GROMACS .gro file of C-alpha atoms in nm:
model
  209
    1UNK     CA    1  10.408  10.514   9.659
    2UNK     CA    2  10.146  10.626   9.882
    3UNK     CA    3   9.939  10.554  10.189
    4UNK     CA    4   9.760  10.208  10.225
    5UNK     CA    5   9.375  10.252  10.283
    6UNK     CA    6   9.275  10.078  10.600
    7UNK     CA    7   9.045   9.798  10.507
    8UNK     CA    8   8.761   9.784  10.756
    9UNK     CA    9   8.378   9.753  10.771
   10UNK     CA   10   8.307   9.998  10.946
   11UNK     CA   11   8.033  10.319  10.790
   12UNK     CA   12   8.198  10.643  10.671
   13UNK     CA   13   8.069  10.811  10.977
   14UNK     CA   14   8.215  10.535  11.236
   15UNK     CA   15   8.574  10.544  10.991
   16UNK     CA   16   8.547  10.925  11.039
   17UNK     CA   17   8.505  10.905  11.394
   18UNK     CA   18   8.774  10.620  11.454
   19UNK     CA   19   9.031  10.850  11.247
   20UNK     CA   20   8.913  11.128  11.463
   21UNK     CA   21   8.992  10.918  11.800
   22UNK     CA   22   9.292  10.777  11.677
   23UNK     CA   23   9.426  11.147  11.573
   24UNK     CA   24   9.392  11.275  11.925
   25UNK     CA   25   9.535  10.966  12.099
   26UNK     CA   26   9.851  11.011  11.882
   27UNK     CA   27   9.902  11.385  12.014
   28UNK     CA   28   9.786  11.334  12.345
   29UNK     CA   29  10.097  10.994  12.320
   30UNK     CA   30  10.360  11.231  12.178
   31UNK     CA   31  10.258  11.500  12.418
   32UNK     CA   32  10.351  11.249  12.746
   33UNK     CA   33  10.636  11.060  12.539
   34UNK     CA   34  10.402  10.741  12.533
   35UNK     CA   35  10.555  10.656  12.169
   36UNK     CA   36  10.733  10.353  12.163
   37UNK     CA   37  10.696  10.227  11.871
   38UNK     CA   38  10.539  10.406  11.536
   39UNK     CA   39  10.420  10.258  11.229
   40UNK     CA   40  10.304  10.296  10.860
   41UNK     CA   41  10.118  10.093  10.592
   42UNK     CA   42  10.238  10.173  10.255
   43UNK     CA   43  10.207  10.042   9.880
   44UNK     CA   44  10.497   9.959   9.673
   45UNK     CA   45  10.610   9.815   9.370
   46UNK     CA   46  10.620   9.476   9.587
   47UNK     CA   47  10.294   9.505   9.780
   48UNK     CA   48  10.230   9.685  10.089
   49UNK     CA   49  10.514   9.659  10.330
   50UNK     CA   50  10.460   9.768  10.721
   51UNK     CA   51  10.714   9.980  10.860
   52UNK     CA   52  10.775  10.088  11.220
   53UNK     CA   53  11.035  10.255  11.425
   54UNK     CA   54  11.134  10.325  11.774
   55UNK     CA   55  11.290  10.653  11.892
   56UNK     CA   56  11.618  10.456  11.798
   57UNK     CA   57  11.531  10.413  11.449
   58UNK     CA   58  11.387  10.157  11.179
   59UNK     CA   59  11.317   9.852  11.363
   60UNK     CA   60  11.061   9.654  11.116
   61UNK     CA   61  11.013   9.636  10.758
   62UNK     CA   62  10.721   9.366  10.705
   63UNK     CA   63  10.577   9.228  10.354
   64UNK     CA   64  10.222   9.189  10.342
   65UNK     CA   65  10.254   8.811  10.336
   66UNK     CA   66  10.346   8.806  10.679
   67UNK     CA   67  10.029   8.957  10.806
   68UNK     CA   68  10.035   9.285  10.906
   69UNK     CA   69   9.819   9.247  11.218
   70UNK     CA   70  10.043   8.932  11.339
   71UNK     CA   71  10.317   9.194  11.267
   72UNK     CA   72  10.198   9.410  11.555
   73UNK     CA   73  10.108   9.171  11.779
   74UNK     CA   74  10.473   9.079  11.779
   75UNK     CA   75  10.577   9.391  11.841
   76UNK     CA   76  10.370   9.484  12.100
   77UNK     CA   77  10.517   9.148  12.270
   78UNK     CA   78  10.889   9.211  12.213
   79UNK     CA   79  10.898   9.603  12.221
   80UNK     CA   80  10.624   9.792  12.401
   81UNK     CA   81  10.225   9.780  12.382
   82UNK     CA   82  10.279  10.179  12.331
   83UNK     CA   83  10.258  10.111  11.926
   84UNK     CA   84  10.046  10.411  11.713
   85UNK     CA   85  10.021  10.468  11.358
   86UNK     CA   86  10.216  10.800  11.319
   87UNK     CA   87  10.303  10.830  10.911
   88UNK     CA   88  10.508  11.103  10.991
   89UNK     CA   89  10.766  10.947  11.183
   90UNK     CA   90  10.855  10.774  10.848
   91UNK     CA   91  10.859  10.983  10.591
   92UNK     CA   92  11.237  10.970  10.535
   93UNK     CA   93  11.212  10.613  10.529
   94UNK     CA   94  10.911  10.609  10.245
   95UNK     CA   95  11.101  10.914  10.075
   96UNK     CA   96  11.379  10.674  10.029
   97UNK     CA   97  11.233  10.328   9.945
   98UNK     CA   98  11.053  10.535   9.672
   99UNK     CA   99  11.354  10.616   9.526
  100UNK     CA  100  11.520  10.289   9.554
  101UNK     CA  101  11.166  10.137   9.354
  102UNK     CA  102  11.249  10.404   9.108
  103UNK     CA  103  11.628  10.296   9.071
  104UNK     CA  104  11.776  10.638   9.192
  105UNK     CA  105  11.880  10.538   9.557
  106UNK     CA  106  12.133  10.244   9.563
  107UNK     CA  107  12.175  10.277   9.967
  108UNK     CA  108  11.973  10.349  10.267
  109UNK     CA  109  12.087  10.631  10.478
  110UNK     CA  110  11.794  10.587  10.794
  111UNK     CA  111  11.913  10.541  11.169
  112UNK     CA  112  11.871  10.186  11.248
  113UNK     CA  113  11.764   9.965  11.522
  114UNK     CA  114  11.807   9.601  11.536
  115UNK     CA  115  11.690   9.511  11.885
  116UNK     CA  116  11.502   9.229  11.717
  117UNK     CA  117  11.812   9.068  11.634
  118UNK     CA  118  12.063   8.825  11.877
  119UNK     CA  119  12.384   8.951  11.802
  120UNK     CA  120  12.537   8.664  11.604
  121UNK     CA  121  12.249   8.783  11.329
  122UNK     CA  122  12.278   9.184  11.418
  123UNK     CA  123  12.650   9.161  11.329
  124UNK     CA  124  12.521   8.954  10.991
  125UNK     CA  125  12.238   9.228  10.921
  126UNK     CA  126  12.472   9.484  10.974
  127UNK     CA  127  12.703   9.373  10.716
  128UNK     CA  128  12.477   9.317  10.458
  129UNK     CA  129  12.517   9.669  10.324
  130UNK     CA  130  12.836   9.575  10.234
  131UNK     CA  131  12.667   9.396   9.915
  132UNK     CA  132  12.686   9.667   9.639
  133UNK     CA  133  12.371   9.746   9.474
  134UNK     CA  134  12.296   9.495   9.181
  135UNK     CA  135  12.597   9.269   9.313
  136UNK     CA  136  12.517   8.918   9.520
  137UNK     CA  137  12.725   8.731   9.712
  138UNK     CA  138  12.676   8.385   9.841
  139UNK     CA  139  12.603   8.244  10.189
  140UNK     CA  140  12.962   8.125  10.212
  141UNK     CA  141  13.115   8.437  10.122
  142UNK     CA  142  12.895   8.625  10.368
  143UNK     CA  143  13.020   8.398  10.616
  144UNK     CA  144  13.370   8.453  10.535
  145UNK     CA  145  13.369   8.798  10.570
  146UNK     CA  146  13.248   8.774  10.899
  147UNK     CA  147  13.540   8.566  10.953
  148UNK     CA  148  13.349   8.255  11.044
  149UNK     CA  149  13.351   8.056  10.699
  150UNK     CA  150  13.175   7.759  10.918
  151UNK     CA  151  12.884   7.947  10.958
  152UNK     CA  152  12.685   7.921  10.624
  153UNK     CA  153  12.364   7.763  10.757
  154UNK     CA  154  12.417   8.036  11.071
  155UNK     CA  155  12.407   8.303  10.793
  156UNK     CA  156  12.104   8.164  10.607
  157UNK     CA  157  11.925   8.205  10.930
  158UNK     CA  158  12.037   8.591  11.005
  159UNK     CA  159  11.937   8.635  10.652
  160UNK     CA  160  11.620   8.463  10.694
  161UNK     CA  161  11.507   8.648  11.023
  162UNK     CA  162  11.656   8.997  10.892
  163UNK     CA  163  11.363   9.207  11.029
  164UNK     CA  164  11.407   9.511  10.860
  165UNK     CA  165  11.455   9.351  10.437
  166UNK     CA  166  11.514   9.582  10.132
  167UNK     CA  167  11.704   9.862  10.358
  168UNK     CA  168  11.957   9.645  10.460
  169UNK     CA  169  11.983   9.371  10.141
  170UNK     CA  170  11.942   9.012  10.217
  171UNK     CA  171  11.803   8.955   9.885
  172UNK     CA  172  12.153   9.020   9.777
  173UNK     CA  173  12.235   8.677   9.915
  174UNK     CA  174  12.256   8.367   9.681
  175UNK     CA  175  12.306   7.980   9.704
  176UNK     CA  176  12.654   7.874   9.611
  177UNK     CA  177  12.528   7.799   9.252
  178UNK     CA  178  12.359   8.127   9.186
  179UNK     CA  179  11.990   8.015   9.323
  180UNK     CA  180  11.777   8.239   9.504
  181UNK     CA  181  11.781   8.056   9.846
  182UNK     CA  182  11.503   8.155  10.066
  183UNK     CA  183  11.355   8.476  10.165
  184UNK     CA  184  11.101   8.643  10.400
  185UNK     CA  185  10.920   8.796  10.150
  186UNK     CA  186  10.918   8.483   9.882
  187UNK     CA  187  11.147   8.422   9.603
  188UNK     CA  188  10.885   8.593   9.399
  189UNK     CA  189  10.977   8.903   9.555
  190UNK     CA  190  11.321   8.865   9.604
  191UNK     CA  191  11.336   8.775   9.197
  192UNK     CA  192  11.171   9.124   9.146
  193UNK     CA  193  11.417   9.336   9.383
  194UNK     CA  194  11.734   9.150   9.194
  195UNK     CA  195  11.569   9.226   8.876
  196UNK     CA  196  11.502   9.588   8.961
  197UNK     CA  197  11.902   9.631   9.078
  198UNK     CA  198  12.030   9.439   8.746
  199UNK     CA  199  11.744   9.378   8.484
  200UNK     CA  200  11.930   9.080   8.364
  201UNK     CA  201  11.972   8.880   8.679
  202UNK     CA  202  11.797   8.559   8.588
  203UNK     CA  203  11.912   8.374   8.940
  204UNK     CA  204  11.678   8.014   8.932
  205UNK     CA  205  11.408   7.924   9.224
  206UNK     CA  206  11.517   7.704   9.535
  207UNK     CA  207  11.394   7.701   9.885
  208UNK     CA  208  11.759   7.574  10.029
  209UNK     CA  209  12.092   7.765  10.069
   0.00000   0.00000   0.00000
């Protein structure tokens, strides 16, 4: 896995400069605690995913099919304008998603924060970890063990909004009859993180759960 290259227009002198600008903004931020919220562009078995934190922890994991500009936008709306690229605020989380793409890291051990989230979903997000790697569970039995069994559709929505995906495993959750159900990313991508957990998962397409 390594660093997205920024696409842009711009000449190698004006990309040299920008980098240039950008590097001393990011200092002169961390050196008055103007950091909010940092991010990184990576590639990945799945496509480029987005991923930003706040002092609190991992707030946003975003595929590249939800448009990483929009992505920031959003955040700059719901968290703080105060947003920087800073890489190195996230390596631990890009050590460990490249061990999960190469099948040696089964959980995510990264401080979390899901401000994003009302807290009907939070408490759903939360307990998604509870899925063991390669295992699925449906939307009813998520909703059971939250101890709300009436909640299915609920569930398919805190699954659905789960802002930070792959480090805390909605594509672990299934329809009743095994189909994929919906998912941020698309079913394409869920299909390939199930297949990557348990190569002979063979869960069928649907858009409902």
């Amino acid at each position: 896995m390594t660093q997205a290259k920024p696409n842009s227009s711009a000449t190698v002198e004006e990309a040299e400069l920008l980098a240039q600008l950008g590097k001393e903004l990011r200092v002169k931020a961390k050196a008055a605690d103007l950091m909010d919220v940092s991010y990184r562009v990576i590639d990945s078995p799945i496509g480029s995913l987005l991923l930003a934190s706040t002092p609190a922890g991992l707030v946003r994991v975003a595929f590249e099919s939800e448009d990483h500009d929009k992505i920031l936008e959003a955040l700059s709306q719901k968290l703080s304008p105060r947003i920087f690229e800073d890489p190195s605020r996230l390596d631990t989380v890009v050590r460990q998603l490249d061990e999960y793409f190469a099948g040696t890291r089964h959980n995510f051990d990264v401080p979390l924060d899901l401000k994003l989230s009302t807290a009907f979903r939070r408490q759903v997000q939360l307990e998604l970890g509870e899925i063991g790697y390669g295992q699925t569970w449906s939307y009813s039995q998520m909703a059971e063990h939250i101890g709300n069994p009436k909640a299915v559709r609920a569930v398919g929505s805190a699954c659905a909004t789960n802002p930070i995906p792959i480090v805390l495993p909605c594509h672990r959750v299934l329809r009743t009859d095994g189909s994929l159900g919906g998912y941020l990313g698309g079913l394409e991508t869920k299909s390939q993180l199930l297949k990557l957990e348990n190569p002979e998962f063979g869960g069928a397409m649907s858009t409902l759960f």
